[in-house]
PDB file of C-alpha atoms in Angstrom:
ATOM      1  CA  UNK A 158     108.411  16.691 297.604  1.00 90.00           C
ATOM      2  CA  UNK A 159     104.535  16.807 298.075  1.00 93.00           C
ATOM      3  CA  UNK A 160     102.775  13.814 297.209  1.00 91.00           C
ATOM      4  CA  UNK A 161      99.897  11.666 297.646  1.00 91.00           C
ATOM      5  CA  UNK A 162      99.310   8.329 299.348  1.00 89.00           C
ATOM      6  CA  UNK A 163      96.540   5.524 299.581  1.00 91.00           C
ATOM      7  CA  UNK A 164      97.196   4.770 303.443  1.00 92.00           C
ATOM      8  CA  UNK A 165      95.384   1.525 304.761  1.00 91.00           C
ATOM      9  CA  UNK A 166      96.871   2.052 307.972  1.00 93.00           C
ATOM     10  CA  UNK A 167      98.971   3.261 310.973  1.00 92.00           C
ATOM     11  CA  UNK A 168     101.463   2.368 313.761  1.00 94.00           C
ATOM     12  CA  UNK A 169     103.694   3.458 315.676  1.00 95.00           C
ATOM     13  CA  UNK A 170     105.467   1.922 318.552  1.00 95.00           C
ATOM     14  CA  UNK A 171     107.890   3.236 321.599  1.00 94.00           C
ATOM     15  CA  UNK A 172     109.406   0.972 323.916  1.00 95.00           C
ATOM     16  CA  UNK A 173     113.218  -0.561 324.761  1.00 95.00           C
ATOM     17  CA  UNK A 174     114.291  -3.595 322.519  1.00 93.00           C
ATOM     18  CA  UNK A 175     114.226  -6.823 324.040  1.00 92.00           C
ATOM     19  CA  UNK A 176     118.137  -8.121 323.756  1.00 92.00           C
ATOM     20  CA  UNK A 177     119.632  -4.546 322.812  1.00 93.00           C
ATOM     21  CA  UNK A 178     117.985  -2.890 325.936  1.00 93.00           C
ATOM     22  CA  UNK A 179     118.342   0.115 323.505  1.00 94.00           C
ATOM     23  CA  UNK A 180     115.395   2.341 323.457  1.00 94.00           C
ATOM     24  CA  UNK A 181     113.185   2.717 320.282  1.00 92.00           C
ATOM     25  CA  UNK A 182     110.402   4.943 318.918  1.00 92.00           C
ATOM     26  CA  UNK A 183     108.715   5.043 315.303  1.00 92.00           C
ATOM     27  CA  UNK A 184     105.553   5.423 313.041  1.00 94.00           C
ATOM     28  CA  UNK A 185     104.886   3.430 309.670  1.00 93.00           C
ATOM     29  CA  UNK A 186     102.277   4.389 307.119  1.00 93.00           C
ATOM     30  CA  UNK A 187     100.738   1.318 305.498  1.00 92.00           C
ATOM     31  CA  UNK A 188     100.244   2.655 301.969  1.00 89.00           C
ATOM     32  CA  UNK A 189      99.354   0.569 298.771  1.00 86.00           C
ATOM     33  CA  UNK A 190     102.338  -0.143 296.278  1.00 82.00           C
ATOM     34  CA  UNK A 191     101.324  -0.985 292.639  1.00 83.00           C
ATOM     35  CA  UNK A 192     102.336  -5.210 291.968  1.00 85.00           C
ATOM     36  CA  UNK A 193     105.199  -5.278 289.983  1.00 85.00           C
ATOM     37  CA  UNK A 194     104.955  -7.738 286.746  1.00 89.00           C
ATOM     38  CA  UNK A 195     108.085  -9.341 286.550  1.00 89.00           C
ATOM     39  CA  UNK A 196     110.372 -12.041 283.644  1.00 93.00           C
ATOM     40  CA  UNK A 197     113.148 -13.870 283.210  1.00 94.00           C
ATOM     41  CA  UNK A 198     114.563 -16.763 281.128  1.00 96.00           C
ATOM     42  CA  UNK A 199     112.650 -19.260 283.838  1.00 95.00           C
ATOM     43  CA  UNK A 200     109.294 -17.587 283.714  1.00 95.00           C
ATOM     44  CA  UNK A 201     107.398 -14.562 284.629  1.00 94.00           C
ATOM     45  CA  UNK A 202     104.418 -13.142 286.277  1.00 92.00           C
ATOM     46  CA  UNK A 203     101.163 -11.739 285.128  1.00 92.00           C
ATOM     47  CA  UNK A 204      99.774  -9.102 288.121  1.00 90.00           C
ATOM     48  CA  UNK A 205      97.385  -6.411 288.282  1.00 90.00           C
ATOM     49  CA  UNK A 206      96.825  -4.404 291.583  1.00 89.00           C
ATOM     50  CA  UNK A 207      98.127  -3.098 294.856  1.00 86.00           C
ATOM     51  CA  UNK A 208     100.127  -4.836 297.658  1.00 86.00           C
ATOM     52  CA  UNK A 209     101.356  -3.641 300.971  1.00 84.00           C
ATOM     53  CA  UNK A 210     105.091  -4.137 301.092  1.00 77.00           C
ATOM     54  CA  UNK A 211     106.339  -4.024 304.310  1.00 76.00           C
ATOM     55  CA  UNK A 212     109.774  -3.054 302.785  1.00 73.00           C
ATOM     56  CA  UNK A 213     107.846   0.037 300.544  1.00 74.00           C
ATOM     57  CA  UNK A 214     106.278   1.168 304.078  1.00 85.00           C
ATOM     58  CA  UNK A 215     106.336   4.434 304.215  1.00 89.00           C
ATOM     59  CA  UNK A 216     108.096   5.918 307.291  1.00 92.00           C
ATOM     60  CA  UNK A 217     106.942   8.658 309.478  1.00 94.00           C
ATOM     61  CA  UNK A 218     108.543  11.260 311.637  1.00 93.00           C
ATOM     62  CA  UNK A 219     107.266  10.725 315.079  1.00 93.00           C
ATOM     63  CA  UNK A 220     106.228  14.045 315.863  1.00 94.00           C
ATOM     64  CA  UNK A 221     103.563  13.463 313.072  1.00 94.00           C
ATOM     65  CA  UNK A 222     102.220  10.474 315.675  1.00 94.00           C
ATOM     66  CA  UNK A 223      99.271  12.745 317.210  1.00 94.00           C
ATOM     67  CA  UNK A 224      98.016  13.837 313.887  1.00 94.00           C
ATOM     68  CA  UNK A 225      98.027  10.529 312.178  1.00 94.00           C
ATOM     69  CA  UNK A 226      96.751   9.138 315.162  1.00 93.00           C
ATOM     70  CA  UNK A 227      93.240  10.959 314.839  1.00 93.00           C
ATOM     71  CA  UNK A 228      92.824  10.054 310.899  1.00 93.00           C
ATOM     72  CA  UNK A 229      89.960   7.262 309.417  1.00 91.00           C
ATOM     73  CA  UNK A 230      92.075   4.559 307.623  1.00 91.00           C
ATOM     74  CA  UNK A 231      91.872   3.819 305.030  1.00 91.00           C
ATOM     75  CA  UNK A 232      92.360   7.058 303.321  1.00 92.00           C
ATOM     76  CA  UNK A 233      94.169   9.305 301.071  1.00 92.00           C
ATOM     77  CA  UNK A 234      97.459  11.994 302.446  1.00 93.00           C
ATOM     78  CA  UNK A 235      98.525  14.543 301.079  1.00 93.00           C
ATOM     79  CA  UNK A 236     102.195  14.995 302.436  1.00 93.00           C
ATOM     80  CA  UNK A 237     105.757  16.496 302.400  1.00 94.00           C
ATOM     81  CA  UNK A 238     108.421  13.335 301.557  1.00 93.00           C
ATOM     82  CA  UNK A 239     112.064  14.339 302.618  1.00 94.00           C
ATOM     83  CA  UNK A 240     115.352  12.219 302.772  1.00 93.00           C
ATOM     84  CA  UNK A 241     115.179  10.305 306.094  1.00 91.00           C
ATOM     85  CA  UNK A 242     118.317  11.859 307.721  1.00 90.00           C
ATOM     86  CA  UNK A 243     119.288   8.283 309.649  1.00 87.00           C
ATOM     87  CA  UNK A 244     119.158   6.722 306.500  1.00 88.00           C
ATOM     88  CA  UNK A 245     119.902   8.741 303.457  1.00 89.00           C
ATOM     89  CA  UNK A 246     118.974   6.204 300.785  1.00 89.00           C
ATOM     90  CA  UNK A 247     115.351   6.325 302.170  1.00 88.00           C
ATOM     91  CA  UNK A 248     112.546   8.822 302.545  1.00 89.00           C
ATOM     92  CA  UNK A 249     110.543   9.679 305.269  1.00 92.00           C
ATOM     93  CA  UNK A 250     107.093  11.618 305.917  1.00 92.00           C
ATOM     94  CA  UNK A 251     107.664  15.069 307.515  1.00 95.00           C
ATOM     95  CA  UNK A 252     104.662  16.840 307.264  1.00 94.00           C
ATOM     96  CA  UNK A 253     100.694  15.968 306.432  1.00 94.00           C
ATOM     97  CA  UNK A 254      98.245  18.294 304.742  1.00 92.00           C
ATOM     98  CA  UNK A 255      95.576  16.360 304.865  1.00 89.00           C
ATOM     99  CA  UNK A 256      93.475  13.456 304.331  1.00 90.00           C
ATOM    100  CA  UNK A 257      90.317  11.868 302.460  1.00 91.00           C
ATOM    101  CA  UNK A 258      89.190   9.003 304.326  1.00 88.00           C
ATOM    102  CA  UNK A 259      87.297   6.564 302.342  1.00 85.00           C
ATOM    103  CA  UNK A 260      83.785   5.212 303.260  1.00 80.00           C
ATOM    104  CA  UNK A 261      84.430   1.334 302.524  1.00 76.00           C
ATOM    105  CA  UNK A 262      80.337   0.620 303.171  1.00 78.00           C
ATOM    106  CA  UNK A 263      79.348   3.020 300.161  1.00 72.00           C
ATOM    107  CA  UNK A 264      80.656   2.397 296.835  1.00 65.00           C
ATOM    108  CA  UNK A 265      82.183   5.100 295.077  1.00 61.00           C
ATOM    109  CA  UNK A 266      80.121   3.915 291.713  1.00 62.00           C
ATOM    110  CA  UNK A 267      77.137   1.020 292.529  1.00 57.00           C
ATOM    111  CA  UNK A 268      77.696   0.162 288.469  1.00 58.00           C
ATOM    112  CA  UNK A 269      79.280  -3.176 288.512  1.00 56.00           C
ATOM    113  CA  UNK A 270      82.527  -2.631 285.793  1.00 56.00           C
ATOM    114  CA  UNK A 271      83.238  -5.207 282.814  1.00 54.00           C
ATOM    115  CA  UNK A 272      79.850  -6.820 283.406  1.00 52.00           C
ATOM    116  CA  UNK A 273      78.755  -8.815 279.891  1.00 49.00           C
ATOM    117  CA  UNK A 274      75.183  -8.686 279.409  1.00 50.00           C
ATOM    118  CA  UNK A 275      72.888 -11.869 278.295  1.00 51.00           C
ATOM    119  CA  UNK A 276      73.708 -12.480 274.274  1.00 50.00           C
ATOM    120  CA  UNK A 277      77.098 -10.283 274.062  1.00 48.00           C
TER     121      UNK A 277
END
């Protein structure tokens, strides 16, 4: 499935665990989850926004490392999604068409939005 992702950033790490001694390699994409609004009988929330969950993070296949590697964060993907085939209740990010990286030190539009003017 081909989708698109606001990515704030990278990693990926390679290395042998610490009490395991098993060895380990991976890749994480940081992207932006929408904040859930949530209620029950003891209260409830009021959000607007984006959060990074690092539960929501979106994995990577490792070969995909080198390319990601060379990408301006934070940015856009476009990418292929597939069922992670360690874990088939997850997905997992096997290929990457592209990205838009995103200049954070020029606005996309310099007109300040839900501005009230003097007498309104």
């Amino acid at each position: 499935m081909k989708k698109t992702f606001f990515v704030t950033g990278f990693q990926s790490a390679k290395g042998v665990g610490k009490s395991s001694g098993k060895s380990y390699e991976f890749a994480s994409l940081f992207n932006l989850s929408p904040v859930r609004n949530w209620e029950t009988e003891k209260g409830r929330s009021e959000s607007k926004g984006f959060t990074i969950d690092d539960d929501k993070c979106l994995k990577a296949d490792i070969s995909l490392v080198r390319q990601l590697s060379q990408y301006e964060y934070p940015c856009f993907i476009s990418a292929e999604i597939d069922i992670d085939p360690e874990d088939m209740t997850s997905t997992i990010l096997v290929e990457v068409f592209g990205h838009t990286p995103l200049d954070m030190n020029v606005p996309l539009d310099n007109k300040p939005k839900g501005t009230l003017s003097a007498g309104s």
